[in-house]
């Protein structure tokens, strides 16, 4: 531990023993962030065990993941990555979509206590609280002010970005708590230089832990983190500290970071890299990526969920993509950021100029990357009109104003796997939150002691009100359908198929497998349907044709769940009527179950 005595920054902060009073302060800060989490997600606290806030969507897929991992590990004793009962009989790899094992590690213990819905909701609240808490520790170590650190944590934890993805049910994207740990260590790596030429191991370990755990939350965040941090390192070496190229300590620390990162990165990335090598993770289409380019306005518009301004923002500006485009940075946070940026040149600011270089570069770079392939405003491309002669020659009346993201999409490996480049805006929010904490530290340090507490509480209140959402009225109960309970009691081992066939690519139907325990021909394939699914879909869409019925037998289907929904297209309603009506016997089908929502048909037993 001798290195702890000589270290600085992250190293000394982590190695230093804390007196009991500071431990209590840190515990109180964590409790305060948890209270904020409950307030910002209200009324989630009232429905923790049996429901979610928002509509059924991606949330129920993650609830299924929590339940499946619990069942696989504690009931079946099998590898949860091998989901043999989905995409039946071919099976399915979870690597084809987000798994978020670090989030599941938080959720599953709570699921053992109160079920998978409770585990999912608990993980959301804990991720919120830890995001603020780790940011608090980072900024407190930079400024020596726990008050400034707490304010930074409030800003980062309460970002409207988190509120939007909370409502969308994105458990993976809610796993932002490890980002402050990574940048805490990474910024120290870019700063630290030892005269003795030894590696700074604590920053390397901290950054590696942050990167690995982030990769175990979201592949989006992992790629973005690596790309951003590498870019910041290059900017630092080229624009600010070229002599670092000759620093033995820097390269040793960087090597230590790589070595420390590998174990968790291999665990996180191996399934995806294997799947990508097989061609099962194709590049995104440019037109799909383009629409998820952030508008400049996105960073300055309050969220449509805001308790005071949300309705007005939604009525004036286009917010069709509000889940991804909610990137509001906060007026108060930006003001504090610029206060700190301005005061860095005043006496006492010399020590943080290196940090302001990294934060400013991080804000500009992450915002530029969030803006995607070309310039947008109000969710619409900003295009340059062409002279008529040139327009006639090119066959178009205008040209988009291309941004670096377009060329990164074209030429950088794996960049074309990213659909929503808007998510780079999360990093903009983190850097602004840290800068706001630095600005607050300078203000609090220049304020007389008797007014310091009032200023601190006032800043907290302003930042909270700047982001505070209205109560979310929409709630969905997570409960089995009657048909799933009936299926659970059936002794047959046949697979389940939903009709119309498009309903087999569905989160709720995937969740239902936890209830009935039967194999399911479908799954939640998102943008990457399996080879089997693509192959059988054209045939199964002709159901109840003899060809479709024969293929269903070959797939081992024992239960056809036909939806009784008047909203279905006429052709699909007609198919349901044929399969369940007078021709059912001639088709070899028999009615097994029915309720107000569905009819279940099966094959007649051979005599």
PDB file of C-alpha atoms in Angstrom, residues 446-571:
ATOM      1  CA  UNK A 446     -16.121  32.455  -2.221  1.00  0.00           C
ATOM      2  CA  UNK A 447     -19.243  32.735  -0.042  1.00  0.00           C
ATOM      3  CA  UNK A 448     -19.151  33.674   3.605  1.00  0.00           C
ATOM      4  CA  UNK A 449     -19.632  30.717   5.901  1.00  0.00           C
ATOM      5  CA  UNK A 450     -22.936  31.974   7.304  1.00  0.00           C
ATOM      6  CA  UNK A 451     -24.465  32.071   3.798  1.00  0.00           C
ATOM      7  CA  UNK A 452     -22.855  28.907   2.457  1.00  0.00           C
ATOM      8  CA  UNK A 453     -25.560  26.516   3.622  1.00  0.00           C
ATOM      9  CA  UNK A 454     -28.338  28.709   2.230  1.00  0.00           C
ATOM     10  CA  UNK A 455     -26.545  28.954  -1.128  1.00  0.00           C
ATOM     11  CA  UNK A 456     -25.968  25.190  -1.229  1.00  0.00           C
ATOM     12  CA  UNK A 457     -29.607  24.364  -0.461  1.00  0.00           C
ATOM     13  CA  UNK A 458     -30.793  26.982  -2.936  1.00  0.00           C
ATOM     14  CA  UNK A 459     -28.670  25.496  -5.718  1.00  0.00           C
ATOM     15  CA  UNK A 460     -29.966  21.996  -4.938  1.00  0.00           C
ATOM     16  CA  UNK A 461     -33.571  23.215  -5.022  1.00  0.00           C
ATOM     17  CA  UNK A 462     -33.096  25.064  -8.326  1.00  0.00           C
ATOM     18  CA  UNK A 463     -31.464  22.051  -9.998  1.00  0.00           C
ATOM     19  CA  UNK A 464     -34.135  19.655  -8.734  1.00  0.00           C
ATOM     20  CA  UNK A 465     -36.982  21.913  -9.883  1.00  0.00           C
ATOM     21  CA  UNK A 466     -35.288  22.351 -13.270  1.00  0.00           C
ATOM     22  CA  UNK A 467     -35.648  18.598 -13.873  1.00  0.00           C
ATOM     23  CA  UNK A 468     -38.567  17.610 -11.653  1.00  0.00           C
ATOM     24  CA  UNK A 469     -41.235  15.590 -13.522  1.00  0.00           C
ATOM     25  CA  UNK A 470     -44.953  15.494 -13.040  1.00  0.00           C
ATOM     26  CA  UNK A 471     -46.334  12.352 -11.467  1.00  0.00           C
ATOM     27  CA  UNK A 472     -46.529   9.600 -14.064  1.00  0.00           C
ATOM     28  CA  UNK A 473     -50.196   8.584 -14.291  1.00  0.00           C
ATOM     29  CA  UNK A 474     -49.812   5.585 -16.575  1.00  0.00           C
ATOM     30  CA  UNK A 475     -49.319   2.267 -14.835  1.00  0.00           C
ATOM     31  CA  UNK A 476     -49.400  -1.286 -16.130  1.00  0.00           C
ATOM     32  CA  UNK A 477     -49.996  -4.342 -13.991  1.00  0.00           C
ATOM     33  CA  UNK A 478     -47.645  -7.255 -14.607  1.00  0.00           C
ATOM     34  CA  UNK A 479     -49.850 -10.316 -14.267  1.00  0.00           C
ATOM     35  CA  UNK A 480     -50.357 -13.559 -16.214  1.00  0.00           C
ATOM     36  CA  UNK A 481     -53.174 -13.817 -18.701  1.00  0.00           C
ATOM     37  CA  UNK A 482     -55.764 -16.540 -18.023  1.00  0.00           C
ATOM     38  CA  UNK A 483     -54.565 -18.439 -21.089  1.00  0.00           C
ATOM     39  CA  UNK A 484     -51.027 -18.598 -19.705  1.00  0.00           C
ATOM     40  CA  UNK A 485     -52.283 -20.015 -16.417  1.00  0.00           C
ATOM     41  CA  UNK A 486     -54.284 -22.604 -18.366  1.00  0.00           C
ATOM     42  CA  UNK A 487     -51.236 -23.534 -20.431  1.00  0.00           C
ATOM     43  CA  UNK A 488     -49.201 -23.959 -17.257  1.00  0.00           C
ATOM     44  CA  UNK A 489     -51.606 -26.703 -16.181  1.00  0.00           C
ATOM     45  CA  UNK A 490     -51.419 -28.570 -19.486  1.00  0.00           C
ATOM     46  CA  UNK A 491     -49.284 -31.700 -19.483  1.00  0.00           C
ATOM     47  CA  UNK A 492     -48.487 -31.504 -23.192  1.00  0.00           C
ATOM     48  CA  UNK A 493     -44.975 -30.528 -24.282  1.00  0.00           C
ATOM     49  CA  UNK A 494     -45.962 -28.927 -27.579  1.00  0.00           C
ATOM     50  CA  UNK A 495     -44.680 -25.471 -28.441  1.00  0.00           C
ATOM     51  CA  UNK A 496     -46.773 -22.307 -28.451  1.00  0.00           C
ATOM     52  CA  UNK A 497     -47.388 -20.215 -31.557  1.00  0.00           C
ATOM     53  CA  UNK A 498     -49.371 -16.969 -31.597  1.00  0.00           C
ATOM     54  CA  UNK A 499     -51.512 -15.897 -34.518  1.00  0.00           C
ATOM     55  CA  UNK A 500     -51.408 -13.628 -36.445  1.00  0.00           C
ATOM     56  CA  UNK A 501     -47.804 -14.713 -36.832  1.00  0.00           C
ATOM     57  CA  UNK A 502     -46.326 -11.224 -36.381  1.00  0.00           C
ATOM     58  CA  UNK A 503     -47.303 -11.484 -32.693  1.00  0.00           C
ATOM     59  CA  UNK A 504     -44.554 -14.049 -32.152  1.00  0.00           C
ATOM     60  CA  UNK A 505     -41.905 -11.287 -32.133  1.00  0.00           C
ATOM     61  CA  UNK A 506     -43.150  -9.785 -28.903  1.00  0.00           C
ATOM     62  CA  UNK A 507     -41.897  -8.925 -25.415  1.00  0.00           C
ATOM     63  CA  UNK A 508     -45.112  -9.826 -23.599  1.00  0.00           C
ATOM     64  CA  UNK A 509     -45.293 -13.242 -25.264  1.00  0.00           C
ATOM     65  CA  UNK A 510     -41.689 -13.840 -24.239  1.00  0.00           C
ATOM     66  CA  UNK A 511     -42.545 -12.947 -20.637  1.00  0.00           C
ATOM     67  CA  UNK A 512     -45.467 -15.402 -20.756  1.00  0.00           C
ATOM     68  CA  UNK A 513     -43.002 -18.308 -21.049  1.00  0.00           C
ATOM     69  CA  UNK A 514     -42.147 -17.712 -17.379  1.00  0.00           C
ATOM     70  CA  UNK A 515     -45.781 -18.476 -16.550  1.00  0.00           C
ATOM     71  CA  UNK A 516     -46.703 -21.396 -18.783  1.00  0.00           C
ATOM     72  CA  UNK A 517     -43.259 -23.001 -19.151  1.00  0.00           C
ATOM     73  CA  UNK A 518     -43.900 -24.138 -22.726  1.00  0.00           C
ATOM     74  CA  UNK A 519     -41.501 -23.718 -25.659  1.00  0.00           C
ATOM     75  CA  UNK A 520     -42.307 -20.731 -27.850  1.00  0.00           C
ATOM     76  CA  UNK A 521     -41.736 -20.493 -31.590  1.00  0.00           C
ATOM     77  CA  UNK A 522     -41.150 -16.750 -31.255  1.00  0.00           C
ATOM     78  CA  UNK A 523     -39.199 -14.454 -28.949  1.00  0.00           C
ATOM     79  CA  UNK A 524     -38.152 -10.830 -28.725  1.00  0.00           C
ATOM     80  CA  UNK A 525     -35.871 -10.458 -31.724  1.00  0.00           C
ATOM     81  CA  UNK A 526     -36.069  -6.668 -31.980  1.00  0.00           C
ATOM     82  CA  UNK A 527     -34.163  -5.589 -35.112  1.00  0.00           C
ATOM     83  CA  UNK A 528     -32.470  -8.965 -35.613  1.00  0.00           C
ATOM     84  CA  UNK A 529     -34.992 -11.746 -36.347  1.00  0.00           C
ATOM     85  CA  UNK A 530     -33.433 -15.192 -36.404  1.00  0.00           C
ATOM     86  CA  UNK A 531     -32.787 -17.240 -39.533  1.00  0.00           C
ATOM     87  CA  UNK A 532     -35.546 -19.687 -38.550  1.00  0.00           C
ATOM     88  CA  UNK A 533     -38.033 -16.880 -37.947  1.00  0.00           C
ATOM     89  CA  UNK A 534     -37.283 -15.258 -41.307  1.00  0.00           C
ATOM     90  CA  UNK A 535     -37.571 -18.617 -43.048  1.00  0.00           C
ATOM     91  CA  UNK A 536     -40.910 -19.719 -41.608  1.00  0.00           C
ATOM     92  CA  UNK A 537     -42.651 -16.354 -41.537  1.00  0.00           C
ATOM     93  CA  UNK A 538     -43.810 -16.254 -45.203  1.00  0.00           C
ATOM     94  CA  UNK A 539     -45.354 -19.707 -44.838  1.00  0.00           C
ATOM     95  CA  UNK A 540     -46.904 -19.154 -41.423  1.00  0.00           C
ATOM     96  CA  UNK A 541     -48.507 -15.914 -42.587  1.00  0.00           C
ATOM     97  CA  UNK A 542     -50.696 -18.095 -44.848  1.00  0.00           C
ATOM     98  CA  UNK A 543     -52.192 -19.873 -41.813  1.00  0.00           C
ATOM     99  CA  UNK A 544     -54.410 -21.927 -41.809  1.00  0.00           C
ATOM    100  CA  UNK A 545     -53.162 -23.215 -45.161  1.00  0.00           C
ATOM    101  CA  UNK A 546     -52.153 -26.886 -45.283  1.00  0.00           C
ATOM    102  CA  UNK A 547     -48.554 -25.828 -45.924  1.00  0.00           C
ATOM    103  CA  UNK A 548     -48.549 -23.693 -42.765  1.00  0.00           C
ATOM    104  CA  UNK A 549     -50.138 -26.464 -40.692  1.00  0.00           C
ATOM    105  CA  UNK A 550     -47.601 -29.013 -41.924  1.00  0.00           C
ATOM    106  CA  UNK A 551     -44.722 -26.676 -41.084  1.00  0.00           C
ATOM    107  CA  UNK A 552     -46.200 -26.094 -37.621  1.00  0.00           C
ATOM    108  CA  UNK A 553     -46.217 -29.863 -37.018  1.00  0.00           C
ATOM    109  CA  UNK A 554     -42.566 -30.062 -38.047  1.00  0.00           C
ATOM    110  CA  UNK A 555     -41.755 -27.272 -35.584  1.00  0.00           C
ATOM    111  CA  UNK A 556     -43.444 -29.174 -32.762  1.00  0.00           C
ATOM    112  CA  UNK A 557     -46.295 -26.704 -32.273  1.00  0.00           C
ATOM    113  CA  UNK A 558     -48.973 -28.006 -29.935  1.00  0.00           C
ATOM    114  CA  UNK A 559     -50.876 -24.816 -29.124  1.00  0.00           C
ATOM    115  CA  UNK A 560     -52.044 -22.098 -31.509  1.00  0.00           C
ATOM    116  CA  UNK A 561     -53.084 -18.982 -29.579  1.00  0.00           C
ATOM    117  CA  UNK A 562     -55.391 -16.999 -31.856  1.00  0.00           C
ATOM    118  CA  UNK A 563     -56.171 -13.448 -30.787  1.00  0.00           C
ATOM    119  CA  UNK A 564     -59.817 -12.345 -30.755  1.00  0.00           C
ATOM    120  CA  UNK A 565     -59.128  -8.724 -31.576  1.00  0.00           C
ATOM    121  CA  UNK A 566     -61.496  -6.639 -33.675  1.00  0.00           C
ATOM    122  CA  UNK A 567     -58.605  -4.280 -34.420  1.00  0.00           C
ATOM    123  CA  UNK A 568     -56.845  -6.938 -36.500  1.00  0.00           C
ATOM    124  CA  UNK A 569     -56.820  -6.472 -40.291  1.00  0.00           C
ATOM    125  CA  UNK A 570     -59.755  -8.110 -42.044  1.00  0.00           C
ATOM    126  CA  UNK A 571     -57.638 -10.830 -43.676  1.00  0.00           C
TER     127      UNK A 571
END
